[in-house]
Coordinates of C-alpha atoms in Angstrom, one line a residue:
Chain A
M1 CA 15.1 32.4 -11.5
K2 CA 17.7 30.8 -12.9
F3 CA 20.4 31.0 -9.8
I4 CA 16.9 28.8 -8.0
R5 CA 17.7 25.7 -11.3
D6 CA 21.2 26.5 -11.0
F7 CA 21.5 25.7 -7.2
M8 CA 18.8 22.2 -7.5
D9 CA 20.7 20.8 -10.1
K10 CA 23.7 21.8 -8.2
I11 CA 22.4 19.3 -4.7
E12 CA 20.5 17.1 -6.6
P13 CA 21.5 13.7 -4.6
D14 CA 22.0 10.1 -6.6
K15 CA 19.3 8.2 -7.0
K16 CA 21.7 4.6 -5.9
S17 CA 22.9 5.2 -3.0
S18 CA 20.3 7.9 -1.0
P19 CA 17.3 7.3 -2.2
F20 CA 15.2 8.8 0.4
L21 CA 16.9 12.0 -0.6
H22 CA 16.6 11.5 -3.5
T23 CA 12.3 11.1 -3.7
L24 CA 12.8 14.6 -1.4
W25 CA 15.0 16.4 -3.4
D26 CA 12.5 15.0 -6.9
G27 CA 9.8 16.0 -5.4
I28 CA 10.6 19.9 -4.8
D29 CA 12.3 20.1 -7.6
T30 CA 9.1 18.7 -9.5
F31 CA 7.1 21.4 -6.9
L32 CA 8.8 24.5 -7.6
Y33 CA 9.2 23.2 -12.3
V34 CA 7.4 21.7 -14.2
P35 CA 9.4 18.3 -15.1
D36 CA 11.2 18.1 -18.3
H37 CA 11.1 15.0 -19.4
V38 CA 8.5 13.6 -22.6
A39 CA 7.4 11.1 -23.7
K40 CA 10.0 8.7 -25.9
N41 CA 6.8 7.4 -29.0
G42 CA 3.0 8.1 -30.1
T43 CA 2.0 10.8 -30.8
H44 CA 1.4 12.9 -27.2
I45 CA -1.4 15.7 -26.8
K46 CA 1.3 18.5 -25.3
D47 CA 0.3 20.3 -22.1
G48 CA 1.0 22.6 -19.5
M49 CA -1.3 20.7 -17.1
D50 CA 0.6 18.3 -15.0
L51 CA -0.8 16.9 -13.0
K52 CA 0.7 19.4 -9.6
R53 CA -0.8 22.2 -11.7
T54 CA -4.1 20.7 -11.8
M55 CA -3.8 20.0 -8.2
I56 CA -3.3 23.8 -7.5
H57 CA -5.7 25.0 -8.8
V58 CA -8.5 23.3 -6.5
V59 CA -6.5 24.3 -3.7
L60 CA -6.5 28.1 -5.4
A61 CA -10.6 27.5 -5.6
M62 CA -11.3 26.7 -1.8
Q63 CA -9.0 29.2 -0.8
L64 CA -12.5 31.7 0.0
A65 CA -14.3 29.2 1.8
F66 CA -10.7 28.6 3.8
L67 CA -10.5 32.3 4.3
V68 CA -14.3 32.8 5.4
G69 CA -14.3 28.3 7.9
M70 CA -11.3 30.4 9.8
Y71 CA -12.3 33.7 10.1
N72 CA -16.0 32.1 11.2
I73 CA -14.2 29.3 13.9
G74 CA -13.2 33.2 15.5
H75 CA -16.3 34.8 15.6
Q76 CA -18.6 31.3 16.5
H77 CA -15.8 31.7 19.7
Y78 CA -16.7 34.9 21.2
F79 CA -20.1 34.8 19.9
A80 CA -20.5 31.9 21.7
L81 CA -19.0 34.3 25.2
G82 CA -22.0 37.1 23.8
L83 CA -18.4 39.3 23.0
F84 CA -18.4 40.4 19.4
P85 CA -22.1 39.4 18.0
D86 CA -22.0 41.1 15.3
F87 CA -19.8 39.2 12.0
F88 CA -17.4 41.8 11.0
S89 CA -16.6 43.2 15.1
G90 CA -13.3 42.0 16.6
F91 CA -12.0 41.6 13.2
G92 CA -8.5 41.4 14.3
A93 CA -9.3 38.8 17.9
K94 CA -10.9 36.2 15.6
L95 CA -9.0 36.2 13.3
V96 CA -6.3 35.3 14.8
Y97 CA -8.5 33.5 17.4
G98 CA -9.5 31.5 14.3
L99 CA -6.4 31.0 13.2
I100 CA -5.1 29.8 16.4
Q101 CA -7.5 27.1 16.1
F102 CA -7.4 26.4 12.2
V103 CA -3.6 26.2 11.4
P104 CA -2.8 22.9 13.6
I105 CA -5.1 20.6 11.9
I106 CA -3.6 21.7 8.4
I107 CA -0.1 21.2 9.9
I108 CA -0.6 18.1 12.4
V109 CA -2.8 17.3 8.1
H110 CA 0.4 17.5 6.0
L111 CA 2.8 16.2 8.3
V112 CA 1.5 12.9 8.9
G113 CA -0.1 12.6 5.0
L114 CA 3.1 13.9 3.6
G115 CA 5.1 11.5 5.8
I116 CA 3.6 8.5 4.9
E117 CA 3.8 9.9 1.4
F118 CA 7.1 10.4 1.4
I119 CA 8.0 7.2 2.6
F120 CA 6.1 4.8 0.3
A121 CA 7.4 7.0 -2.6
A122 CA 11.1 6.0 -1.0
K123 CA 10.3 2.6 -0.8
K124 CA 8.8 1.8 -3.7
G125 CA 11.7 3.7 -5.5
H126 CA 9.5 6.6 -7.6
G127 CA 8.8 10.9 -6.9
I128 CA 6.6 12.3 -4.4
E129 CA 3.3 11.6 -5.8
E130 CA 0.7 14.5 -6.1
G131 CA -2.8 13.7 -5.0
F132 CA -2.1 14.4 -1.6
L133 CA -1.5 18.1 -2.3
V134 CA -4.9 18.9 -2.3
S135 CA -6.7 15.9 -0.2
A136 CA -4.4 17.9 3.0
F137 CA -6.4 21.0 2.1
L138 CA -9.6 19.5 2.2
I139 CA -9.4 17.2 5.3
P140 CA -8.7 20.2 7.2
L141 CA -11.8 21.8 5.7
I142 CA -14.2 19.2 7.5
M143 CA -13.2 19.0 10.7
P144 CA -15.8 20.2 13.2
P145 CA -12.9 23.4 15.0
A146 CA -12.9 21.5 18.7
I147 CA -10.8 18.5 16.8
P148 CA -8.7 16.7 19.0
L149 CA -5.3 17.3 16.9
W150 CA -5.2 13.2 17.3
I151 CA -8.0 12.0 15.9
V152 CA -6.7 14.3 13.0
A153 CA -3.6 12.7 12.9
L154 CA -4.7 8.9 12.8
A155 CA -7.8 9.3 11.0
T156 CA -5.0 11.0 7.9
A157 CA -3.2 7.9 8.6
F158 CA -5.5 5.6 8.7
S159 CA -6.8 7.8 4.7
V160 CA -3.0 7.8 3.0
V161 CA -2.7 3.5 4.1
L162 CA -5.8 2.2 3.5
A163 CA -7.6 3.9 1.1
K164 CA -5.1 5.4 -1.1
E165 CA -1.5 4.0 -0.3
A166 CA -2.8 -0.3 -0.3
F167 CA -5.1 0.8 -3.9
G168 CA -1.8 2.1 -4.9
G169 CA -1.3 5.3 -4.8
T170 CA -2.7 8.5 -6.8
G171 CA -4.5 7.8 -8.8
M172 CA -5.5 4.4 -7.9
N173 CA -7.5 4.9 -4.9
I174 CA -11.8 3.7 -5.3
F175 CA -12.8 5.6 -2.3
N176 CA -12.7 9.5 -1.9
V177 CA -9.2 10.0 0.9
A178 CA -9.9 12.6 2.4
L179 CA -14.0 11.1 3.1
I180 CA -12.3 8.3 4.2
A181 CA -10.5 10.5 7.5
R182 CA -14.0 12.1 7.8
V183 CA -15.6 8.5 8.5
F184 CA -13.3 6.7 10.0
I185 CA -13.7 9.6 12.7
F186 CA -17.0 9.2 12.1
F187 CA -16.9 5.3 12.9
A188 CA -14.3 5.2 15.8
F189 CA -15.1 8.3 17.3
P190 CA -18.7 9.1 16.5
G191 CA -18.7 12.1 20.0
E192 CA -16.3 14.3 18.2
I193 CA -18.0 14.5 14.6
S194 CA -20.5 14.7 15.6
G195 CA -24.0 16.0 17.6
D196 CA -24.8 19.8 19.3
E197 CA -20.7 20.0 21.2
I198 CA -18.0 20.1 18.9
W199 CA -19.0 22.7 16.1
V200 CA -17.7 25.8 18.3
A201 CA -13.9 25.9 19.3
K202 CA -13.5 26.3 23.0
D203 CA -11.7 28.3 25.0
Y204 CA -7.8 30.1 25.1
T205 CA -7.7 30.8 28.4
A206 CA -4.0 32.2 28.1
L207 CA -4.6 34.3 24.8
H208 CA -7.5 36.4 26.2
H209 CA -5.2 37.4 29.0
G210 CA -2.1 38.0 25.9
F211 CA -4.2 39.7 24.7
N212 CA -5.7 42.0 27.4
S213 CA -2.0 42.3 28.3
L214 CA -1.1 44.0 25.3
A215 CA -4.2 46.1 24.8
S216 CA -2.5 47.1 28.6
V217 CA 0.6 47.8 27.1
F218 CA -0.6 49.3 24.1
G219 CA -3.8 51.0 24.7
S220 CA -6.7 49.8 24.3
S221 CA -7.1 49.7 19.7
D222 CA -10.4 47.7 18.6
F223 CA -8.0 45.4 16.5
L224 CA -6.9 42.4 19.5
S225 CA -8.0 43.9 22.4
I226 CA -10.8 42.5 24.1
N227 CA -12.6 42.8 27.7
A228 CA -12.5 38.9 27.6
P229 CA -13.0 37.5 31.2
A230 CA -10.5 35.8 33.1
V231 CA -12.6 32.6 32.6
V232 CA -14.6 31.6 29.6
V233 CA -17.1 29.2 29.4
D234 CA -15.9 25.2 29.5
G235 CA -18.0 24.3 26.3
W236 CA -20.7 25.8 24.2
T237 CA -23.9 23.5 23.0
G238 CA -26.2 24.6 21.1
A239 CA -28.5 22.5 18.4
T240 CA -27.1 22.5 14.5
P241 CA -29.8 23.3 11.7
L242 CA -30.7 19.9 10.9
S243 CA -30.8 18.5 14.3
L244 CA -33.6 21.6 13.7
A245 CA -35.0 20.7 11.2
A246 CA -35.2 16.5 12.2
K247 CA -37.5 18.2 15.3
A248 CA -39.3 20.7 13.8
G249 CA -39.2 21.6 10.0
W250 CA -37.9 24.6 8.8
A251 CA -40.8 26.4 11.3
G252 CA -37.7 24.7 13.9
V253 CA -34.6 26.0 11.9
Q254 CA -36.4 29.6 11.5
D255 CA -37.8 29.8 15.0
Y256 CA -34.6 28.8 17.3
T257 CA -33.2 31.3 19.1
V258 CA -29.8 31.5 21.1
Q259 CA -29.6 33.7 24.5
I260 CA -26.0 34.9 25.4
A261 CA -24.9 38.1 27.9
G262 CA -29.0 38.9 26.9
A263 CA -29.8 39.9 24.3
T264 CA -31.8 37.0 22.0
Y265 CA -30.5 36.2 18.4
H266 CA -32.1 34.3 16.0
P267 CA -28.4 32.4 14.3
Y268 CA -30.0 30.9 11.5
S269 CA -31.3 33.0 9.2
L270 CA -31.5 32.6 5.5
S271 CA -28.6 34.9 5.4
N272 CA -26.7 34.1 7.7
L273 CA -26.6 30.3 6.6
V274 CA -25.4 32.0 2.9
L275 CA -22.9 34.2 4.6
G276 CA -21.2 31.3 6.7
N277 CA -22.4 33.4 9.6
V278 CA -22.8 29.5 10.9
P279 CA -21.4 27.3 13.6
G280 CA -20.5 23.8 11.5
S281 CA -17.4 21.9 10.2
I282 CA -14.5 24.0 9.0
G283 CA -14.8 24.4 5.5
E284 CA -18.7 24.1 4.8
V285 CA -20.5 27.5 6.5
S286 CA -20.8 29.4 3.9
K287 CA -22.5 28.5 1.2
L288 CA -21.6 31.7 -0.7
A289 CA -17.4 30.8 -0.6
V290 CA -17.8 27.6 -1.6
I291 CA -20.5 28.3 -4.9
I292 CA -17.7 31.3 -6.0
G293 CA -14.8 28.2 -6.0
A294 CA -16.8 25.6 -7.2
L295 CA -17.8 28.5 -9.8
I296 CA -13.5 29.0 -10.3
L297 CA -13.3 24.7 -10.3
V298 CA -15.8 24.9 -13.6
F299 CA -14.4 28.3 -15.8
T300 CA -11.0 26.2 -15.4
K301 CA -11.6 23.0 -16.6
I302 CA -11.0 21.4 -13.3
G303 CA -13.7 20.1 -11.9
S304 CA -16.9 18.1 -14.2
W305 CA -19.8 21.0 -14.1
R306 CA -21.2 18.0 -15.5
I307 CA -21.1 16.2 -12.2
M308 CA -22.1 19.9 -9.9
L309 CA -25.4 20.4 -12.4
S310 CA -26.8 16.6 -12.0
M311 CA -26.1 16.6 -8.1
V312 CA -28.1 19.3 -7.4
L313 CA -30.5 18.9 -9.5
G314 CA -30.9 14.8 -8.0
A315 CA -30.9 16.4 -4.6
A316 CA -33.8 18.9 -5.4
F317 CA -35.3 16.3 -7.1
M318 CA -35.2 14.0 -4.2
S319 CA -35.9 16.5 -2.5
I320 CA -39.3 17.7 -3.9
L321 CA -40.3 13.4 -4.5
L322 CA -40.5 14.3 -0.6
N323 CA -42.6 17.7 -0.6
I324 CA -44.7 16.6 -2.3
I325 CA -45.1 12.7 -0.1
S326 CA -45.6 14.6 2.9
T327 CA -48.2 17.0 1.3
M328 CA -50.7 13.5 0.7
S329 CA -49.6 11.9 4.2
P330 CA -49.7 15.6 6.6
D331 CA -49.7 12.3 9.5
F332 CA -46.4 11.6 8.1
T333 CA -43.9 11.5 11.3
N334 CA -40.6 13.4 9.9
P335 CA -40.9 16.7 9.7
F336 CA -37.8 17.1 8.0
I337 CA -39.9 15.6 4.9
A338 CA -41.9 18.2 5.0
V339 CA -38.5 20.9 4.5
P340 CA -39.4 22.7 1.4
W341 CA -36.3 22.1 -1.7
Y342 CA -34.5 24.8 -1.4
Y343 CA -34.5 25.4 2.5
Q344 CA -32.7 22.2 1.9
F345 CA -29.7 23.7 0.0
A346 CA -28.9 26.4 2.5
M347 CA -28.3 23.3 5.2
G348 CA -26.1 22.0 5.9
S349 CA -22.7 20.5 2.9
V350 CA -24.5 20.2 0.1
F351 CA -22.6 22.3 -1.8
F352 CA -19.6 22.0 -0.6
A353 CA -19.1 18.2 -1.3
M354 CA -20.8 18.9 -4.7
A355 CA -18.0 21.6 -5.5
F356 CA -15.1 19.8 -3.6
M357 CA -16.0 15.6 -3.0
A358 CA -18.2 14.6 -6.0
T359 CA -16.4 16.1 -8.5
D360 CA -12.8 14.6 -7.5
P361 CA -11.4 12.6 -11.0
V362 CA -9.9 9.8 -9.8
T363 CA -13.6 8.9 -7.4
A364 CA -16.0 10.1 -10.2
S365 CA -16.8 8.2 -13.2
G366 CA -15.0 9.4 -16.5
T367 CA -18.3 9.2 -18.8
N368 CA -20.2 11.4 -20.1
T369 CA -23.5 10.1 -20.0
G370 CA -22.0 8.6 -16.1
K371 CA -20.8 11.9 -15.0
W372 CA -24.7 12.3 -15.0
V373 CA -26.1 9.4 -13.2
Y374 CA -23.4 9.8 -11.2
G375 CA -23.9 13.0 -10.1
F376 CA -28.2 12.6 -9.6
M377 CA -27.9 9.7 -8.0
I378 CA -25.0 11.2 -4.8
G379 CA -27.6 13.9 -4.7
V380 CA -30.8 11.6 -4.8
V381 CA -29.3 8.7 -1.8
G382 CA -27.0 11.7 -0.3
I383 CA -30.9 13.9 0.3
I384 CA -32.7 9.7 1.4
I385 CA -29.9 9.2 4.0
R386 CA -30.5 13.0 5.7
V387 CA -34.0 13.5 5.8
L388 CA -35.8 9.6 6.4
N389 CA -31.8 7.8 8.8
P390 CA -32.9 9.6 12.2
A391 CA -28.9 8.2 12.7
Y392 CA -27.0 10.1 10.2
P393 CA -27.2 13.9 10.4
E394 CA -26.1 14.3 7.1
G395 CA -25.5 12.0 4.0
W396 CA -23.6 13.9 1.8
M397 CA -20.0 11.3 2.8
L398 CA -22.2 8.4 2.9
A399 CA -23.6 8.9 -0.4
I400 CA -20.1 9.7 -1.9
L401 CA -18.3 7.3 -0.5
L402 CA -21.3 4.8 -1.9
L403 CA -21.8 5.7 -4.9
N404 CA -18.2 5.6 -5.7
V405 CA -17.9 2.4 -5.5
F406 CA -20.6 2.3 -8.2
A407 CA -18.6 4.3 -10.5
P408 CA -16.6 1.5 -12.0
L409 CA -20.2 0.6 -13.1
I410 CA -21.4 3.0 -14.4
D411 CA -18.9 3.6 -17.1
H412 CA -19.2 -0.4 -17.6
I413 CA -22.7 -0.2 -18.4
V414 CA -22.2 3.5 -20.5
L415 CA -19.6 1.9 -22.1
Q416 CA -22.0 -1.4 -23.2
Q417 CA -24.0 0.8 -24.8
N418 CA -21.6 2.6 -27.0
I419 CA -20.9 -0.2 -28.2
K420 CA -24.4 -2.5 -28.4
R421 CA -26.0 1.4 -30.2
R422 CA -22.4 1.4 -32.5
L423 CA -21.8 -2.6 -33.8
S424 CA -26.1 -2.1 -34.1
R425 CA -25.2 0.6 -37.0
V426 CA -22.5 -1.8 -38.6
K427 CA -25.3 -4.6 -39.2
A428 CA -27.2 -2.2 -40.8
Chain B
M1 CA 7.2 -40.7 7.3
S2 CA 9.8 -38.6 7.9
D3 CA 9.7 -35.9 11.2
V4 CA 10.9 -33.4 9.1
N5 CA 7.0 -33.0 7.5
T6 CA 5.8 -34.0 9.8
R7 CA 7.2 -30.5 11.9
K8 CA 6.0 -29.4 8.3
L9 CA 2.4 -29.7 8.2
L10 CA 2.4 -28.5 12.1
S11 CA 4.2 -25.0 11.1
D12 CA 3.0 -24.5 7.6
P13 CA -0.2 -23.6 8.5
L14 CA 0.9 -21.8 10.9
L15 CA 2.4 -19.3 8.7
D16 CA 2.8 -19.6 4.6
N17 CA 0.1 -21.8 4.9
N18 CA -1.9 -20.0 6.8
P19 CA -5.8 -20.5 6.4
I20 CA -7.3 -17.2 6.9
T21 CA -4.5 -15.1 5.6
V22 CA -3.3 -17.6 3.0
Q23 CA -6.4 -20.0 2.0
V24 CA -8.3 -16.8 2.8
L25 CA -10.8 -19.5 3.9
G26 CA -12.8 -19.4 7.3
V27 CA -13.0 -14.9 7.2
C28 CA -16.5 -14.7 8.3
S29 CA -16.0 -16.3 11.3
A30 CA -13.1 -14.2 12.6
L31 CA -15.8 -11.2 11.3
A32 CA -17.4 -11.8 14.1
V33 CA -15.9 -13.6 16.9
T34 CA -12.4 -11.6 17.0
G35 CA -14.6 -8.9 18.9
N36 CA -12.3 -10.1 22.6
V37 CA -9.5 -12.3 23.2
T38 CA -12.0 -14.6 25.5
N39 CA -14.3 -15.5 22.4
A40 CA -11.3 -15.8 20.1
L41 CA -9.5 -18.2 22.0
I42 CA -12.3 -20.2 22.6
M43 CA -13.4 -20.2 19.3
G44 CA -10.3 -21.5 18.7
A45 CA -9.8 -24.0 20.8
A46 CA -13.6 -25.2 19.1
V47 CA -12.6 -24.9 15.6
T48 CA -9.1 -26.9 16.7
M49 CA -11.0 -29.9 18.4
V50 CA -13.6 -30.0 15.4
T51 CA -10.7 -30.2 12.3
A52 CA -8.3 -32.3 14.4
F53 CA -10.9 -35.0 14.6
S54 CA -12.7 -34.9 11.7
N55 CA -10.1 -35.0 9.8
L56 CA -8.8 -38.5 11.9
T57 CA -12.1 -39.4 10.9
I58 CA -12.2 -39.4 7.4
S59 CA -9.4 -40.1 6.8
L60 CA -9.6 -43.5 8.2
L61 CA -13.4 -43.5 6.3
R62 CA -11.5 -42.4 3.4
N63 CA -11.6 -45.7 0.9
Y64 CA -14.8 -46.9 2.3
I65 CA -16.5 -43.5 1.3
P66 CA -18.4 -43.7 -2.7
S67 CA -16.8 -40.5 -4.0
R68 CA -20.6 -39.0 -5.2
I69 CA -21.6 -38.4 -1.6
R70 CA -18.4 -37.8 0.4
M71 CA -19.3 -34.2 0.6
I72 CA -23.0 -35.3 2.9
V73 CA -20.7 -37.4 5.4
Q74 CA -18.1 -34.9 5.6
L75 CA -21.3 -32.6 7.3
V76 CA -22.2 -35.1 9.4
V77 CA -19.0 -36.0 10.2
I78 CA -18.4 -32.3 11.1
A79 CA -21.8 -31.8 12.7
F80 CA -21.6 -34.6 15.3
L81 CA -18.3 -33.2 16.3
V82 CA -19.9 -29.4 16.2
T83 CA -22.4 -30.8 18.6
L84 CA -20.1 -32.0 20.6
V85 CA -18.2 -29.6 21.2
S86 CA -21.4 -27.4 21.7
L87 CA -22.6 -30.2 24.2
F88 CA -19.0 -29.5 26.4
L89 CA -18.9 -25.7 25.5
Q90 CA -23.0 -26.1 27.6
A91 CA -21.8 -28.4 30.8
F92 CA -18.8 -26.5 31.7
S93 CA -18.5 -23.1 31.2
Y94 CA -23.0 -22.0 30.5
D95 CA -22.5 -18.2 29.8
L96 CA -19.6 -18.5 26.6
S97 CA -22.1 -20.9 25.1
K98 CA -25.5 -18.9 26.0
E99 CA -23.2 -16.1 24.4
L100 CA -21.3 -17.6 21.2
S101 CA -23.9 -20.0 20.9
V102 CA -24.7 -19.2 17.3
Y103 CA -21.3 -18.6 16.0
V104 CA -20.1 -22.2 17.3
G105 CA -22.9 -23.7 14.8
L106 CA -22.1 -21.9 12.3
I107 CA -18.7 -24.1 12.7
I108 CA -20.3 -26.1 10.8
T109 CA -20.1 -24.1 7.8
N110 CA -16.8 -23.5 8.2
C111 CA -15.4 -23.2 4.9
I112 CA -11.7 -24.5 6.7
L113 CA -13.3 -27.9 7.4
M114 CA -14.5 -28.5 4.9
G115 CA -11.2 -27.1 2.7
R116 CA -9.3 -29.6 4.2
L117 CA -11.0 -32.6 4.1
E118 CA -11.2 -32.3 0.5
A119 CA -7.8 -31.0 0.4
F120 CA -5.6 -33.3 2.8
A121 CA -7.9 -36.1 4.6
L122 CA -9.2 -37.6 1.7
G123 CA -5.8 -37.8 -0.1
N124 CA -3.9 -38.8 3.5
K125 CA -2.7 -41.8 6.3
P126 CA -5.2 -40.8 9.7
L127 CA -2.2 -39.3 11.7
P128 CA -0.7 -36.7 8.8
S129 CA -4.8 -35.9 8.4
F130 CA -4.6 -35.6 12.1
L131 CA -2.3 -32.9 12.2
D132 CA -2.9 -31.6 9.6
G133 CA -6.2 -30.5 11.3
I134 CA -4.0 -29.1 14.2
G135 CA -2.0 -27.3 12.5
N136 CA -4.8 -25.3 10.3
G137 CA -6.9 -25.2 14.1
L138 CA -4.1 -23.3 15.4
G139 CA -3.2 -21.1 12.4
Y140 CA -6.6 -20.2 12.4
G141 CA -6.8 -19.6 16.1
L142 CA -3.3 -17.1 16.1
I143 CA -4.5 -15.1 13.5
L144 CA -8.0 -14.7 16.0
L145 CA -5.9 -13.9 19.1
I146 CA -4.7 -11.2 17.3
V147 CA -7.2 -9.5 15.7
G148 CA -9.5 -10.2 18.6
S149 CA -6.4 -9.0 20.8
I150 CA -5.9 -5.6 18.5
R151 CA -10.3 -5.0 18.5
E152 CA -10.7 -5.5 22.6
L153 CA -7.7 -3.0 23.3
F154 CA -8.2 -0.4 21.0
G155 CA -12.1 -0.9 21.2
T156 CA -12.9 -2.0 24.9
G157 CA -9.4 -0.6 26.5
S158 CA -9.4 -4.3 27.9
L159 CA -7.4 -7.7 27.5
L160 CA -9.8 -11.6 28.4
G161 CA -11.5 -9.1 30.4
F162 CA -9.0 -7.2 32.0
T163 CA -8.9 -3.5 32.3
F164 CA -5.9 -1.5 30.5
F165 CA -7.4 1.9 29.5
G166 CA -9.9 4.0 30.6
E167 CA -11.5 5.1 33.7
E168 CA -11.7 1.9 35.6
A169 CA -7.8 0.9 35.2
F170 CA -5.9 0.0 37.8
H171 CA -8.2 1.4 40.2
N172 CA -6.8 -0.7 43.4
I173 CA -3.1 -0.1 42.4
A174 CA -2.3 3.7 43.6
F175 CA 1.2 4.3 41.9
L176 CA -0.3 3.3 38.0
K177 CA -3.7 5.1 38.3
S178 CA -1.0 7.9 36.5
G179 CA -3.0 10.0 34.0
F180 CA -1.7 8.2 31.1
F181 CA -4.2 5.2 31.9
H182 CA -7.3 7.2 31.9
A183 CA -7.2 8.4 29.5
F184 CA -8.1 6.0 26.6
F185 CA -10.9 7.0 24.3
H186 CA -12.6 4.3 23.0
N187 CA -12.9 3.8 19.2
G188 CA -16.2 2.1 18.2
L189 CA -15.1 1.1 15.1
M190 CA -12.2 -1.2 16.7
V191 CA -16.6 -2.1 18.2
L192 CA -17.1 -3.3 15.1
P193 CA -16.9 -5.9 12.9
I194 CA -15.6 -4.1 10.3
A195 CA -12.3 -3.3 11.9
S196 CA -11.6 -7.5 11.8
I197 CA -11.8 -6.8 7.6
F198 CA -8.6 -4.2 7.3
I199 CA -7.2 -6.3 10.6
L200 CA -6.4 -8.7 7.8
G201 CA -5.7 -6.7 5.0
I202 CA -3.1 -5.7 6.7
I203 CA -2.0 -8.4 8.0
I204 CA -1.9 -10.4 5.1
W205 CA -0.3 -6.9 3.1
I206 CA 3.1 -6.8 5.8
Q207 CA 2.4 -11.2 5.0
R208 CA 3.1 -11.4 1.2
S209 CA 5.6 -7.9 1.6
K210 CA 8.0 -9.8 3.3
N211 CA 7.9 -13.3 1.5
A212 CA 7.0 -12.7 -1.8
E213 CA 6.0 -16.5 -3.0
L214 CA 2.7 -15.5 -1.2
V215 CA 1.8 -13.2 -4.1
D216 CA -0.7 -14.9 -6.9
I217 CA -0.8 -12.1 -9.2
S218 CA -3.2 -13.9 -11.7

């Protein structure tokens, strides 16, 4: 491996004469090797985990959700067409379709976001900051599969410039960068990110022709060949579990059926919801994959288990409260509040928000007590927005952004209380 | 009074001493009335008239107003002028006046007015005060125009009510009826007043990065 080190040393550009090239070189160099410059004075705790190494753990933790989500794009597409209704049949075709739909989103987010980061880093004269590494993987995961690429590019540019660089770059942002990208689309182009029509990706007629001609050359195999109709559907509309629950409660979710190619399916059975065999934003569909990611974060001590646990407790507390209200006044007109509290976790993106959004160390509270309050309030506010506000189908994005604002205040109060307690001990 | 100073009174508030981006006054109305260019222009003109003539009046009266009640006198003058503008709008452009009625009435509370009266008119002669009022009104109007054009163009695809993008664009001009002008998505964020905050913030950001003297980190 020494030849890489030698090569990097040989091609290092001059910092004065070509700042842009040096920034690029520095970014690649620190990506490959842990930087060797150390603090000059004072006592420091030495740890191999610098920011890039921390960030990459988060990226690794979300890989399972990433893969399941990608495969699920293909599965939902073929399911809507009436082909391969079982989750694992037509594996290759679904995987390739998911790749073709998902990879452009990732590429565009990286191009736009890293491009802006690079320009700002060169202007400011310091190295490329690592923060976008995680945001660039989170943004594609919270987009619906049918999102137009130019909207993704616009939202990424908006969030990187206004939510991050305007505040001073990595570690200085008040709001979660990935969620700002989503909230931008939510208000600017609401039809592209919420509603019933966007969760299943649309057709790729050329792709199907390609598969069929491959099959005619190499003979029919189950891996890629499918008998797709020449013209596939233009779009597919299906109610989401949350909109069904808002109309008819948990029974409405369970009783929902779709008729595809003469067969009747119950798409939102509990196992489907947990395993991820449902339409939804790319990364959040599989609760199981997301929880495994959350456990990786907890065991590597990257994500705070206090925030995760207290957020679940907050959501459970608020749901139970709403259940009690619904039993006390049965003529309450909103059927969503009667949904049993444990089923609230099966719908929507509560676990994804918990694992990857709420635990962002920059925008969350820093003190341990503060983390409990912060997570609990996200759970409470998220359920309130989701259940009681008919205008917003899902509450976690807005709840986390709201609590991002309050995180410094929570920390301040915790610190002041601590100081007050210790001062009273001095006086006594 | 030299010519250079006269010119500075008019040109300074447009850029280096802009009432919105540098003094950060009158932001509330800049958020509310910039949904389209027409409203922004009318509002800019109305505020220019009110600042100019209230500056002139207060400057004429400055040696006679007891300082303890000067705010009340200023408010009376401003209220009179705002009523005048409001009645003028109702007489000559009734539809616009209905649309803008609340905001024109609320010019009274616009911080630029009291700010310029307190900071300038109370201590200067009538002519410079009048010019300062016009300058500040124009500086306000300029920012409103910029924000209003961006919001109207990206929010609804039109400018001054004339459609540039979307289904209706150039529907009677054959060679412009291309896909480029028709493929347009309404940006819902631009229709909301929140968009003005972002646009104003970006304008302030650009202005202060160009002119380091304006950066006021305390």
